[in-house]
CSV table of C-alpha atoms in Angstrom, one decimal:
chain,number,residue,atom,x,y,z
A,1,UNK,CA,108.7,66.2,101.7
A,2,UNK,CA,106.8,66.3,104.9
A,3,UNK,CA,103.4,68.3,104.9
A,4,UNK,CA,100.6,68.8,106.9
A,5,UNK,CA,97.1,70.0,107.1
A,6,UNK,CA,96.6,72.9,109.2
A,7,UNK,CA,93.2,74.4,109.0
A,8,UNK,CA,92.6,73.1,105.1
A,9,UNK,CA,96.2,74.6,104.3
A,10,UNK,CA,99.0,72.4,103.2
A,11,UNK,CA,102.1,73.2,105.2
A,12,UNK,CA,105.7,72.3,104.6
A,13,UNK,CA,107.5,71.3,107.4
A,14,UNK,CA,111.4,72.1,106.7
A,15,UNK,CA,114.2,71.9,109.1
A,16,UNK,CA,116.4,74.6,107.5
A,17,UNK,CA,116.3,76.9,105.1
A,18,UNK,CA,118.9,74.3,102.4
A,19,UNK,CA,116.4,72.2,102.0
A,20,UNK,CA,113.4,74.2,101.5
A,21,UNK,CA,115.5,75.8,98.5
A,22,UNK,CA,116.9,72.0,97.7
A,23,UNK,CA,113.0,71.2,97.2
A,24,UNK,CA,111.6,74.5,95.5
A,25,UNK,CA,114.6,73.8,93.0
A,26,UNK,CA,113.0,70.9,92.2
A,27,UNK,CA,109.4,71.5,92.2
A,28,UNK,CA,109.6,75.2,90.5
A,29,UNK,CA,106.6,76.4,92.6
A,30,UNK,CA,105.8,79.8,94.0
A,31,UNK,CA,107.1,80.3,98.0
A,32,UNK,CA,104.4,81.1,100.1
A,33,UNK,CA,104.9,82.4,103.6
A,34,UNK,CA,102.5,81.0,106.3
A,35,UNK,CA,102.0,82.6,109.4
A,36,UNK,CA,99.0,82.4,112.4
A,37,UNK,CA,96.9,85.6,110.6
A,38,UNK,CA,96.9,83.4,107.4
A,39,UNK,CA,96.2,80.3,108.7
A,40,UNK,CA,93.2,81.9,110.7
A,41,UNK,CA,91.8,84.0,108.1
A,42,UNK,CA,92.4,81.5,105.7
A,43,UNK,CA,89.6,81.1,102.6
A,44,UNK,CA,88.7,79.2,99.6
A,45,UNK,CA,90.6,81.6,97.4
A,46,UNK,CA,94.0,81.4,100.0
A,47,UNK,CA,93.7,77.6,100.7
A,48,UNK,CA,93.8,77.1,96.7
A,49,UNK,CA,96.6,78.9,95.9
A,50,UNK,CA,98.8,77.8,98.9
A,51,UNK,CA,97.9,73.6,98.3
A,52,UNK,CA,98.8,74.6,94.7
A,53,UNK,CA,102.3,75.7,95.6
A,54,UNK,CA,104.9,75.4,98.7
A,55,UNK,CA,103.5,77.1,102.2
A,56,UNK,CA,106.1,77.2,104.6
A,57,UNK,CA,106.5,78.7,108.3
A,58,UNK,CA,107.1,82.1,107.9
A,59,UNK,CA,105.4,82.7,111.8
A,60,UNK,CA,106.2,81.2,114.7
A,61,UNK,CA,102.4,80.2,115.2
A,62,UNK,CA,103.0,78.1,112.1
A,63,UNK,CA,105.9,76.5,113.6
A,64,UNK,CA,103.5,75.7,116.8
A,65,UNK,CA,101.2,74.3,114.9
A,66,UNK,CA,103.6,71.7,112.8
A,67,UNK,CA,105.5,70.7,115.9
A,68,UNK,CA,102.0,70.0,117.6
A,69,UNK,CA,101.7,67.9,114.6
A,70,UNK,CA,104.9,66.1,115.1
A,71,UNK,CA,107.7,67.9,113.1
A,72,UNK,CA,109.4,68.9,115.9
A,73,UNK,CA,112.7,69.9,113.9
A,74,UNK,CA,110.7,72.4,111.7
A,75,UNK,CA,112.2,76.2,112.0
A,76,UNK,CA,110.6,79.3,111.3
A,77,UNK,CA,112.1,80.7,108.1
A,78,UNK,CA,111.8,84.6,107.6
A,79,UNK,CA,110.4,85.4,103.7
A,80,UNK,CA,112.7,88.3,104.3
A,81,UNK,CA,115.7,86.4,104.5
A,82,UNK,CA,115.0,83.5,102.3
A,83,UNK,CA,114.9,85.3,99.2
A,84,UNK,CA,118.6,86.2,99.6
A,85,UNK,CA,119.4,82.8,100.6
A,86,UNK,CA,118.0,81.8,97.4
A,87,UNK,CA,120.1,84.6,95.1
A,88,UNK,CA,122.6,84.2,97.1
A,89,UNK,CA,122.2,80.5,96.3
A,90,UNK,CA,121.6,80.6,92.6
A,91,UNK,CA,123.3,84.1,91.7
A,92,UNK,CA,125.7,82.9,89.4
A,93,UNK,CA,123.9,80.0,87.6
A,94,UNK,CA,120.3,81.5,87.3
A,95,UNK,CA,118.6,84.8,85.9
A,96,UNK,CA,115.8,86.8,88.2
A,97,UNK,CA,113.2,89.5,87.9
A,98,UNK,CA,111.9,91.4,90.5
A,99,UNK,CA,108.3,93.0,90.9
A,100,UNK,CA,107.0,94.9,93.7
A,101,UNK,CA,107.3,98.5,96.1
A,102,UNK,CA,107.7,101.9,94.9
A,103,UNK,CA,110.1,103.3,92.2
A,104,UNK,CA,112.8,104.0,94.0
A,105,UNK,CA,112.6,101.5,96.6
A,106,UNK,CA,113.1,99.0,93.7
A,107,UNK,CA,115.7,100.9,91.8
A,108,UNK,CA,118.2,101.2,95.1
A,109,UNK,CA,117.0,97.3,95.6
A,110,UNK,CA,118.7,96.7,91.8
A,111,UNK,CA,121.5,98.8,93.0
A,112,UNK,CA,122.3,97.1,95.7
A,113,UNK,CA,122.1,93.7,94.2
A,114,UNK,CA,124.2,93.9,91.6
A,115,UNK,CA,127.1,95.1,94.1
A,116,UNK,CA,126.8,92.5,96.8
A,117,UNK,CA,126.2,89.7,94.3
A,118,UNK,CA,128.9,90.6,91.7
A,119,UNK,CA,127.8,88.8,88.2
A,120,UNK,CA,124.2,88.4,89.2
A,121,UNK,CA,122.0,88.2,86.2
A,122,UNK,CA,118.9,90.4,86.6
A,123,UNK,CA,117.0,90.2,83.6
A,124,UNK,CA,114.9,92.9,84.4
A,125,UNK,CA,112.3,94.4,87.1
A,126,UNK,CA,109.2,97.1,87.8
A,127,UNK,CA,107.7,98.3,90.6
A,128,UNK,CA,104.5,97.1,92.4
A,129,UNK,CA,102.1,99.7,91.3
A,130,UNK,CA,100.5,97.8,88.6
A,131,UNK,CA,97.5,99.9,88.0
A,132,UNK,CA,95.4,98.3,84.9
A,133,UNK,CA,94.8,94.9,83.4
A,134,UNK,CA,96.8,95.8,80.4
A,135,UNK,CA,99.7,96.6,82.5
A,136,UNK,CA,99.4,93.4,84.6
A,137,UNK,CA,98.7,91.6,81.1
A,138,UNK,CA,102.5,93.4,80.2
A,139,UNK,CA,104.1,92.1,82.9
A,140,UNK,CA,103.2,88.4,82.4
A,141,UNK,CA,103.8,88.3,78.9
A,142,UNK,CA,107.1,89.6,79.3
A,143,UNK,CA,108.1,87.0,82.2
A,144,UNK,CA,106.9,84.5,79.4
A,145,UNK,CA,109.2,86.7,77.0
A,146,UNK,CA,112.2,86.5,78.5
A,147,UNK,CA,111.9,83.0,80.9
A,148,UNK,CA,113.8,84.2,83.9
A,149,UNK,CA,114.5,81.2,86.2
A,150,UNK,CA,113.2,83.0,89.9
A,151,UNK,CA,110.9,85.7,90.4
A,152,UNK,CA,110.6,87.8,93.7
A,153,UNK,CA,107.1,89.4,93.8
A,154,UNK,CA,106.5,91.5,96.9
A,155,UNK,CA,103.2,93.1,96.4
A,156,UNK,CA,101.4,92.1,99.8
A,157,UNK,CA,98.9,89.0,100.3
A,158,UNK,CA,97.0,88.0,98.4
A,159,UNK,CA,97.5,90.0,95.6
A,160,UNK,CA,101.1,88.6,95.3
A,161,UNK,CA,99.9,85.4,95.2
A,162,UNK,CA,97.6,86.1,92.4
A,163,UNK,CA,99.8,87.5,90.4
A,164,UNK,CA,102.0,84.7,90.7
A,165,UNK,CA,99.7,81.8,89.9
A,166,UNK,CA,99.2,84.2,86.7
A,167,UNK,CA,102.8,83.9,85.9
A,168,UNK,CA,102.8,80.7,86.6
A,169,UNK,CA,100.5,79.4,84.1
A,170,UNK,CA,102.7,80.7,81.2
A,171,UNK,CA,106.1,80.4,82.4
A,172,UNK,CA,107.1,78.0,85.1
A,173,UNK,CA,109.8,78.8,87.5
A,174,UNK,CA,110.3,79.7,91.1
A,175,UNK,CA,108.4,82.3,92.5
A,176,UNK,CA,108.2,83.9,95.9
A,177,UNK,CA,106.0,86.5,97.4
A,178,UNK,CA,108.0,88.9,99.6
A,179,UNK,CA,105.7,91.4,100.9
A,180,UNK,CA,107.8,94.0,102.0
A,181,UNK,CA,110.9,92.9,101.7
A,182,UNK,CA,112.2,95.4,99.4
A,183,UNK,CA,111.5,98.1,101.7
A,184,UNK,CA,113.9,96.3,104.2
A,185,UNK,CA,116.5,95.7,102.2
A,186,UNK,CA,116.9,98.5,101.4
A,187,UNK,CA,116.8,100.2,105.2
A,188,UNK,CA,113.4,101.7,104.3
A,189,UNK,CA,111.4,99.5,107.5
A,190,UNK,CA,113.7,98.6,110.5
A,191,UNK,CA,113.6,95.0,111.2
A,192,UNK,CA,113.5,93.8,115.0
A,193,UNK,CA,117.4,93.4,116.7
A,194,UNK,CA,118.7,89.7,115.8
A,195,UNK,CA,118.2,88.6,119.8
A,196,UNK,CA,114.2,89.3,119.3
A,197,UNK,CA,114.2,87.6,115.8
A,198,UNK,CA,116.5,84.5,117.2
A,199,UNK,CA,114.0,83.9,120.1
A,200,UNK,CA,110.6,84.3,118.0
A,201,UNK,CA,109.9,87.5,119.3
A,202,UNK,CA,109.8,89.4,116.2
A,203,UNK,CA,106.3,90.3,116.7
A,204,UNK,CA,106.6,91.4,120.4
A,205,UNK,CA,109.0,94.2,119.1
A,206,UNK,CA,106.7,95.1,116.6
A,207,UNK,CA,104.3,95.4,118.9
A,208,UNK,CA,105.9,97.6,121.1
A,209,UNK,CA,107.2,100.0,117.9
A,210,UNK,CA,103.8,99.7,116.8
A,211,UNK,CA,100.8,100.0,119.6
A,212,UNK,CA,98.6,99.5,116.5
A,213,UNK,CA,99.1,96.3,115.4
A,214,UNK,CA,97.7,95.0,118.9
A,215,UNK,CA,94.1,94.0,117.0
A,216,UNK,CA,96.4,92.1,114.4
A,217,UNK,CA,98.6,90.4,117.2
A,218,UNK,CA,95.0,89.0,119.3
A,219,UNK,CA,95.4,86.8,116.5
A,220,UNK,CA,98.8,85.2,117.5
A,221,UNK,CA,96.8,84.6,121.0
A,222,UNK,CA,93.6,83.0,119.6
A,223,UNK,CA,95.7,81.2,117.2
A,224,UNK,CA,97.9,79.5,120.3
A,225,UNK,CA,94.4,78.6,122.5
A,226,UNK,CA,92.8,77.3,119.1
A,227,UNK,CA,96.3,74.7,119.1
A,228,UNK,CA,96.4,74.5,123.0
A,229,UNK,CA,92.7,73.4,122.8
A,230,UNK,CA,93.0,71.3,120.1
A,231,UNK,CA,90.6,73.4,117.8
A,232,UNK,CA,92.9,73.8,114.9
């Protein structure tokens, strides 16, 4: 599978979301989203977890920066999305157990689940406010416990992460972090209109819904004259 280096991070380069699922199949890895922010901020904690596992475009700055490199065919691929591509892949051949958001975000995202994916086999879930060790020590030990074949965590970066190298070192599977994912499932968070997503303008229309994320999109600007000027 082609990779890259961007910035000391390894990056998958995948040219649809099939075979990106094809390879994590495979691999039993956890999914981590990449975006411009990440790749910037990027430290020796991040760049270890993300070479450990499978980093793929998330942003549309990490799909500038791989077809800089020469994957031209790579596509961004939405963390939001994927993670119904994949159930909706494996719903009826694989089990699942969900972590992350509040109580009843979580609950209605069970709900909902179970009737658009008829069969599906969830073999349990809990929210994302895991307050103590012993309660994160809980939660791994019964991922060991009952072996589910994917796990969605969507806890934020990089605490998602984390968790899910944790995981990973007793029971081996697929992982993904989903951030807040959940939340949109659910119709908690509005997602941009499909014309703004389509044409990588996802964060514009954040932007304009939220004045306040203007410090976090300088990045997406320093980010594309760091690739224009050959600095990253």
């Amino acid at each position: 599978m082609n990779s890259t280096n961007i910035n000391k991070l390894n990056v998958y380069a995948f040219s649809s979301r099939k075979e990106l699922i094809k390879y994590v199949s495979k691999e039993k890895k956890s999914l981590i989203a990449i975006n411009a922010e990440k790749i910037l901020h990027a430290n020796e904690q991040t760049r270890s977890l993300i070479n450990l596992n499978i980093g793929y475009a998330d942003g549309v700055g990490a799909v500038w920066a791989l077809k800089k490199r020469g994957f031209k065919q790579t596509i961004k691929i939405p963390g939001c999305e994927l993670w119904l591509d994949i159930i909706k892949e494996f719903y009826q051949s694989k089990t699942f157990y969900l972590v992350g958001a509040k109580e009843e975000v979580i609950t209605a995202t069970i709900e909902k689940l179970h009737k658009t994916y008829a069969g599906i086999n969830i073999l349990g879930y809990r929210n994302g406010y895991i307050k103590t060790e012993n309660e994160q020590a809980e939660l791994i030990q019964t991922i060991a416990s009952l072996k589910p074949d994917i796990i969605f965590v969507a806890m934020g970066s990089p605490k998602q992460e984390l968790l899910m190298q944790e995981m990973q070192q007793l029971h081996p599977a697929i992982y993904q972090g989903l951030g807040g994912s959940f939340d949109v499932y659910v119709g908690n968070v509005e997602r941009a209109p499909a014309w703004w997503v389509k044409n990588n303008l996802e964060w514009a229309y954040r932007l304009i819904k939220q004045p306040s994320r203007i410090k976090r999109q300088i990045h997406l600007v320093r980010f594309a004259w760091l690739l224009i000027t050959k600095q990253i």
